[in-house]
């Protein structure tokens, strides 16, 4: 399977790196579970605490190392959520935040392009 470039738009700027369509689908699945967890963390019955949800810790190792982390318990809605992105190779390491909804849009756009 050939690798193409995925561009993630960050809060300030963007980053582009080689990423396979198969890995993008795996990341999309992990983010879908995160969305479910954020919604579940926000459900509160009066007089009870919400049930803590597990964080997203997506990791990809290829030409670069990519890690996406998000704690669903601290965000009221998926629209407010941000993810921590770490991207590194042997020459550079980038750690930054991105809006979850923007990452989802970037991933969907990438998957449309690569089929």
Coordinates of N, CA, C and O in Angstrom, one line a residue:
X1 N 0.8 -1.2 0.0 CA 0.0 0.0 0.0 C 0.9 1.2 0.0 O 1.8 1.4 0.8
X2 N 0.7 2.1 -0.9 CA 1.5 3.3 -1.0 C 1.2 4.3 0.1 O 0.0 4.4 0.5
X3 N 2.2 5.0 0.5 CA 2.0 6.1 1.5 C 1.8 7.4 0.8 O 2.4 7.7 -0.2
X4 N 0.9 8.2 1.4 CA 0.7 9.6 0.9 C 0.9 10.5 2.1 O 1.1 10.1 3.2
X5 N 0.8 11.8 1.9 CA 1.0 12.8 2.9 C -0.3 13.2 3.6 O -1.2 13.5 2.9
X6 N -0.3 13.1 4.9 CA -1.5 13.5 5.7 C -1.1 14.9 6.2 O 0.0 15.0 6.8
X7 N -1.9 15.9 6.0 CA -1.7 17.2 6.6 C -2.6 17.4 7.8 O -3.9 17.3 7.6
X8 N -2.1 17.7 8.9 CA -2.9 18.1 10.1 C -2.8 19.5 10.3 O -1.7 20.1 10.5
X9 N -3.9 20.2 10.4 CA -3.9 21.6 10.6 C -4.0 21.8 12.2 O -4.9 21.3 12.8
X10 N -3.0 22.5 12.7 CA -2.8 22.7 14.1 C -3.5 24.1 14.5 O -4.0 24.8 13.6
X11 N -3.4 24.4 15.7 CA -4.0 25.7 16.2 C -3.3 26.8 15.5 O -3.9 27.8 15.0
X12 N -1.9 26.7 15.3 CA -1.1 27.6 14.6 C -0.3 26.9 13.6 O 0.7 26.2 14.1
X13 N -0.6 26.9 12.4 CA 0.2 26.2 11.3 C -0.3 24.8 11.0 O -1.4 24.5 11.4
X14 N 0.5 24.1 10.4 CA 0.1 22.7 10.0 C 1.4 21.9 9.9 O 2.5 22.4 9.8
X15 N 1.2 20.5 9.8 CA 2.3 19.6 9.7 C 1.8 18.5 8.7 O 0.7 18.1 8.7
X16 N 2.7 18.1 7.8 CA 2.4 17.2 6.8 C 3.5 16.1 6.9 O 4.7 16.3 7.0
X17 N 3.0 14.8 6.7 CA 3.9 13.7 6.8 C 3.4 12.5 6.1 O 2.2 12.4 5.8
X18 N 4.2 11.5 5.8 CA 3.9 10.3 5.0 C 3.0 9.4 6.0 O 3.4 9.2 7.1
X19 N 1.9 9.0 5.4 CA 0.9 8.2 6.2 C 0.1 7.3 5.3 O -0.3 7.8 4.2
X20 N -0.1 6.1 5.6 CA -0.8 5.2 4.8 C -2.3 5.3 5.0 O -2.8 5.7 6.1
X21 N -3.1 4.9 4.0 CA -4.6 4.9 4.1 C -5.0 4.0 5.2 O -6.0 4.3 6.0
X22 N -4.4 2.8 5.3 CA -4.7 1.8 6.3 C -4.5 2.4 7.7 O -5.4 2.3 8.6
X23 N -3.4 3.1 8.0 CA -3.2 3.7 9.3 C -4.2 4.8 9.5 O -4.6 5.0 10.7
X24 N -4.6 5.6 8.5 CA -5.6 6.6 8.6 C -6.9 6.0 9.1 O -7.6 6.6 9.9
X25 N -7.3 4.9 8.5 CA -8.5 4.2 8.9 C -8.4 3.8 10.4 O -9.4 3.9 11.1
X26 N -7.3 3.3 10.8 CA -7.1 2.9 12.2 C -7.2 4.1 13.1 O -7.8 4.0 14.2
X27 N -6.6 5.2 12.7 CA -6.7 6.4 13.5 C -8.1 6.9 13.6 O -8.6 7.3 14.6
X28 N -8.8 6.8 12.4 CA -10.2 7.3 12.4 C -11.1 6.4 13.3 O -11.9 7.0 14.0
X29 N -10.8 5.1 13.4 CA -11.6 4.3 14.3 C -11.3 4.6 15.8 O -12.2 4.7 16.6
X30 N -10.0 4.9 16.1 CA -9.6 5.3 17.5 C -10.3 6.6 17.9 O -10.7 6.8 19.0
X31 N -10.4 7.5 16.9 CA -11.0 8.8 17.2 C -12.5 8.7 17.4 O -13.1 9.3 18.2
X32 N -13.1 7.8 16.6 CA -14.5 7.5 16.8 C -14.8 7.0 18.2 O -15.8 7.4 18.8
X33 N -14.0 6.1 18.7 CA -14.1 5.7 20.1 C -13.9 6.8 21.1 O -14.7 6.9 22.0
X34 N -13.0 7.7 20.8 CA -12.8 8.9 21.6 C -14.0 9.7 21.7 O -14.5 10.2 22.8
X35 N -14.7 9.9 20.5 CA -15.9 10.7 20.5 C -17.0 10.1 21.4 O -17.6 10.8 22.2
X36 N -17.1 8.8 21.3 CA -18.1 8.1 22.2 C -17.7 8.3 23.6 O -18.6 8.5 24.5
X37 N -16.4 8.2 24.0 CA -16.0 8.3 25.3 C -16.2 9.7 25.9 O -16.6 9.9 27.0
X38 N -16.0 10.8 25.0 CA -16.2 12.1 25.5 C -17.7 12.3 25.8 O -18.1 12.9 26.8
X39 N -18.6 11.8 24.9 CA -20.0 11.9 25.1 C -20.4 11.2 26.4 O -21.2 11.7 27.2
X40 N -19.8 10.0 26.6 CA -20.2 9.2 27.8 C -19.7 9.9 29.1 O -20.3 9.9 30.1
X41 N -18.5 10.5 29.0 CA -18.0 11.3 30.2 C -18.8 12.4 30.5 O -18.9 12.8 31.7
X42 N -19.5 13.0 29.6 CA -20.4 14.2 29.8 C -21.7 13.8 30.3 O -22.5 14.7 30.8
X43 N -22.1 12.5 30.3 CA -23.4 12.1 30.8 C -23.4 12.0 32.3 O -22.6 11.2 32.8
X44 N -24.2 12.8 33.0 CA -24.2 12.8 34.4 C -25.7 12.6 34.9 O -26.5 13.4 34.5
X45 N -25.9 11.7 35.7 CA -27.2 11.5 36.4 C -27.2 12.3 37.6 O -26.2 12.3 38.4
X46 N -28.2 13.1 37.9 CA -28.2 13.9 39.1 C -27.9 13.1 40.4 O -28.4 12.0 40.6
X47 N -27.0 13.6 41.2 CA -26.6 12.9 42.4 C -25.5 11.9 42.2 O -25.1 11.3 43.2
X48 N -25.0 11.7 41.0 CA -24.0 10.7 40.8 C -22.8 11.3 40.0 O -23.0 12.3 39.3
X49 N -21.7 10.7 40.1 CA -20.5 11.1 39.3 C -20.6 10.4 38.0 O -21.1 9.3 37.8
X50 N -20.0 11.0 37.0 CA -19.9 10.4 35.7 C -18.8 9.3 35.8 O -17.9 9.4 36.6
X51 N -18.9 8.3 34.9 CA -17.9 7.2 34.9 C -16.7 7.6 34.1 O -16.8 8.0 33.0
X52 N -15.5 7.6 34.7 CA -14.3 8.0 34.0 C -14.1 7.2 32.8 O -14.3 5.9 32.8
X53 N -13.7 7.8 31.7 CA -13.5 7.1 30.4 C -12.0 7.0 30.1 O -11.3 7.9 30.5
X54 N -11.6 6.0 29.4 CA -10.2 5.8 29.1 C -9.7 6.9 28.0 O -10.5 7.3 27.2
X55 N -8.5 7.3 28.1 CA -8.0 8.3 27.2 C -7.7 7.7 25.8 O -7.5 6.5 25.7
X56 N -7.6 8.5 24.8 CA -7.1 8.1 23.5 C -5.6 8.2 23.5 O -5.1 9.2 23.9
X57 N -4.9 7.1 23.2 CA -3.5 7.1 23.1 C -3.1 6.3 21.8 O -2.7 5.2 21.8
X58 N -3.4 7.0 20.7 CA -3.1 6.4 19.4 C -1.6 6.6 19.0 O -1.1 7.7 19.2
X59 N -1.0 5.5 18.6 CA 0.4 5.6 18.2 C 0.6 4.9 16.8 O 0.0 3.9 16.5
X60 N 1.4 5.6 16.0 CA 1.8 5.1 14.7 C 3.3 5.2 14.5 O 3.9 6.2 14.9
X61 N 3.9 4.1 14.0 CA 5.3 4.1 13.8 C 5.5 3.7 12.3 O 5.1 2.6 11.9
X62 N 6.1 4.6 11.6 CA 6.4 4.3 10.2 C 7.7 5.1 9.9 O 8.6 5.1 10.6
X63 N 7.6 6.0 8.8 CA 8.7 6.9 8.5 C 8.9 7.9 9.7 O 9.9 8.5 9.9
X64 N 7.8 8.2 10.4 CA 7.8 9.0 11.5 C 7.1 8.3 12.7 O 6.4 7.3 12.5
X65 N 7.2 8.8 13.9 CA 6.5 8.4 15.0 C 5.4 9.4 15.3 O 5.7 10.6 15.4
X66 N 4.1 9.0 15.4 CA 3.0 9.9 15.6 C 2.3 9.4 16.9 O 2.0 8.2 17.0
X67 N 2.0 10.3 17.8 CA 1.2 9.9 18.9 C 0.1 11.0 19.1 O 0.4 12.2 19.0
X68 N -1.1 10.5 19.3 CA -2.2 11.5 19.6 C -2.8 11.1 20.9 O -3.2 9.9 21.1
X69 N -2.9 12.0 21.8 CA -3.4 11.8 23.1 C -4.6 12.7 23.4 O -4.5 13.9 23.1
X70 N -5.6 12.2 24.1 CA -6.7 13.1 24.5 C -7.4 12.4 25.7 O -7.7 11.2 25.7
X71 N -7.6 13.2 26.7 CA -8.3 12.7 27.9 C -9.8 13.1 27.8 O -10.1 14.3 27.9
X72 N -10.7 12.2 27.5 CA -12.1 12.6 27.3 C -12.8 13.1 28.5 O -13.9 13.7 28.4
X73 N -12.2 12.9 29.7 CA -12.9 13.3 30.9 C -12.8 14.8 31.2 O -13.5 15.3 32.1
X74 N -12.0 15.5 30.5 CA -11.8 17.0 30.7 C -12.5 17.9 29.7 O -12.5 19.1 29.9
X75 N -13.1 17.3 28.7 CA -13.8 18.1 27.7 C -15.3 17.9 27.8 O -15.8 16.8 27.9
X76 N -16.1 19.0 27.8 CA -17.5 18.9 27.9 C -18.2 18.3 26.7 O -19.2 17.6 26.8
X77 N -17.6 18.6 25.5 CA -18.2 18.1 24.2 C -17.0 17.8 23.3 O -15.9 18.4 23.4
X78 N -17.3 17.0 22.3 CA -16.2 16.7 21.3 C -15.8 18.0 20.5 O -14.7 18.1 20.0
X79 N -16.7 19.0 20.5 CA -16.5 20.2 19.7 C -15.5 21.1 20.5 O -14.8 22.0 19.9
X80 N -15.4 20.9 21.8 CA -14.4 21.7 22.6 C -13.1 21.0 22.8 O -12.1 21.7 23.1
X81 N -13.1 19.7 22.5 CA -11.9 18.9 22.8 C -10.7 19.3 21.9 O -10.8 19.6 20.7
X82 N -9.5 19.2 22.5 CA -8.2 19.3 21.9 C -7.4 18.0 22.1 O -7.6 17.3 23.1
X83 N -6.6 17.7 21.2 CA -5.7 16.6 21.3 C -4.2 17.1 21.3 O -3.9 18.1 20.7
X84 N -3.4 16.3 22.0 CA -2.0 16.6 22.0 C -1.3 15.7 21.0 O -1.6 14.5 21.0
X85 N -0.6 16.3 20.1 CA 0.1 15.6 19.0 C 1.6 15.6 19.2 O 2.1 16.7 19.4
X86 N 2.2 14.5 19.1 CA 3.7 14.4 19.1 C 4.0 13.7 17.8 O 3.5 12.6 17.5
X87 N 4.9 14.4 17.0 CA 5.4 13.9 15.8 C 6.9 14.0 15.8 O 7.4 15.1 16.0
X88 N 7.6 12.9 15.5 CA 9.0 12.9 15.5 C 9.7 11.9 14.6 O 9.0 10.9 14.2
X89 N 10.9 12.2 14.2 CA 11.7 11.3 13.5 C 13.1 11.5 14.0 O 13.3 12.1 15.1
X90 N 14.1 11.0 13.3 CA 15.5 11.2 13.8 C 16.0 12.6 13.8 O 17.0 12.9 14.5
X91 N 15.4 13.5 13.1 CA 15.9 14.9 13.0 C 15.1 15.9 13.8 O 15.6 17.0 14.2
X92 N 13.8 15.6 14.1 CA 13.0 16.7 14.7 C 11.9 16.1 15.5 O 11.5 14.9 15.3
X93 N 11.5 16.8 16.5 CA 10.3 16.4 17.4 C 9.4 17.6 17.5 O 9.9 18.7 17.9
X94 N 8.1 17.4 17.3 CA 7.1 18.4 17.4 C 6.0 17.9 18.3 O 5.5 16.8 18.2
X95 N 5.8 18.7 19.4 CA 4.7 18.4 20.3 C 3.8 19.7 20.3 O 4.3 20.8 20.6
X96 N 2.5 19.5 20.0 CA 1.6 20.6 20.0 C 0.2 20.1 20.2 O -0.1 19.0 20.3
X97 N -0.8 21.1 20.2 CA -2.2 20.8 20.3 C -2.9 21.0 19.0 O -2.5 21.9 18.2
X98 N -4.0 20.3 18.8 CA -4.9 20.6 17.7 C -6.3 20.4 18.1 O -6.6 19.6 19.1
X99 N -7.2 21.0 17.5 CA -8.6 20.8 17.8 C -9.1 19.5 17.2 O -8.8 19.1 16.1
X100 N -9.8 18.7 18.1 CA -10.2 17.4 17.7 C -11.1 17.4 16.4 O -10.9 16.6 15.5
X101 N -12.0 18.4 16.3 CA -12.9 18.4 15.1 C -12.0 18.7 13.8 O -12.3 18.2 12.8
X102 N -11.0 19.5 14.0 CA -10.1 19.8 12.8 C -9.3 18.6 12.4 O -9.2 18.3 11.2
X103 N -8.9 17.8 13.4 CA -8.1 16.5 13.0 C -9.1 15.6 12.3 O -8.7 14.9 11.3
X104 N -10.3 15.5 12.8 CA -11.3 14.6 12.1 C -11.5 15.1 10.7 O -11.5 14.3 9.7
X105 N -11.7 16.4 10.4 CA -11.9 16.9 9.1 C -10.6 16.6 8.2 O -10.8 16.2 7.1
X106 N -9.4 16.8 8.7 CA -8.2 16.6 8.0 C -8.1 15.1 7.6 O -7.7 14.7 6.5
X107 N -8.4 14.2 8.6 CA -8.4 12.8 8.3 C -9.4 12.4 7.3 O -9.1 11.6 6.4
X108 N -10.6 12.9 7.4 CA -11.7 12.6 6.4 C -11.3 13.0 5.0 O -11.4 12.3 4.0
X109 N -10.7 14.2 4.9 CA -10.3 14.8 3.6 C -9.1 13.9 3.0 O -9.1 13.6 1.8
X110 N -8.2 13.5 3.9 CA -7.1 12.6 3.4 C -7.7 11.3 2.9 O -7.3 10.8 1.8
X111 N -8.6 10.7 3.6 CA -9.2 9.4 3.2 C -10.0 9.5 1.9 O -10.0 8.6 1.0
X112 N -10.6 10.7 1.7 CA -11.3 10.9 0.4 C -10.3 11.0 -0.8 O -10.6 10.5 -1.9
X113 N -9.1 11.6 -0.5 CA -8.1 11.7 -1.6 C -7.5 10.4 -1.9 O -7.2 10.1 -3.1
X114 N -7.2 9.5 -0.9 CA -6.5 8.3 -1.2 C -7.4 7.1 -1.5 O -7.0 6.1 -1.9
X115 N -8.7 7.3 -1.3 CA -9.7 6.3 -1.6 C -9.8 5.3 -0.6 O -9.7 4.2 -0.3

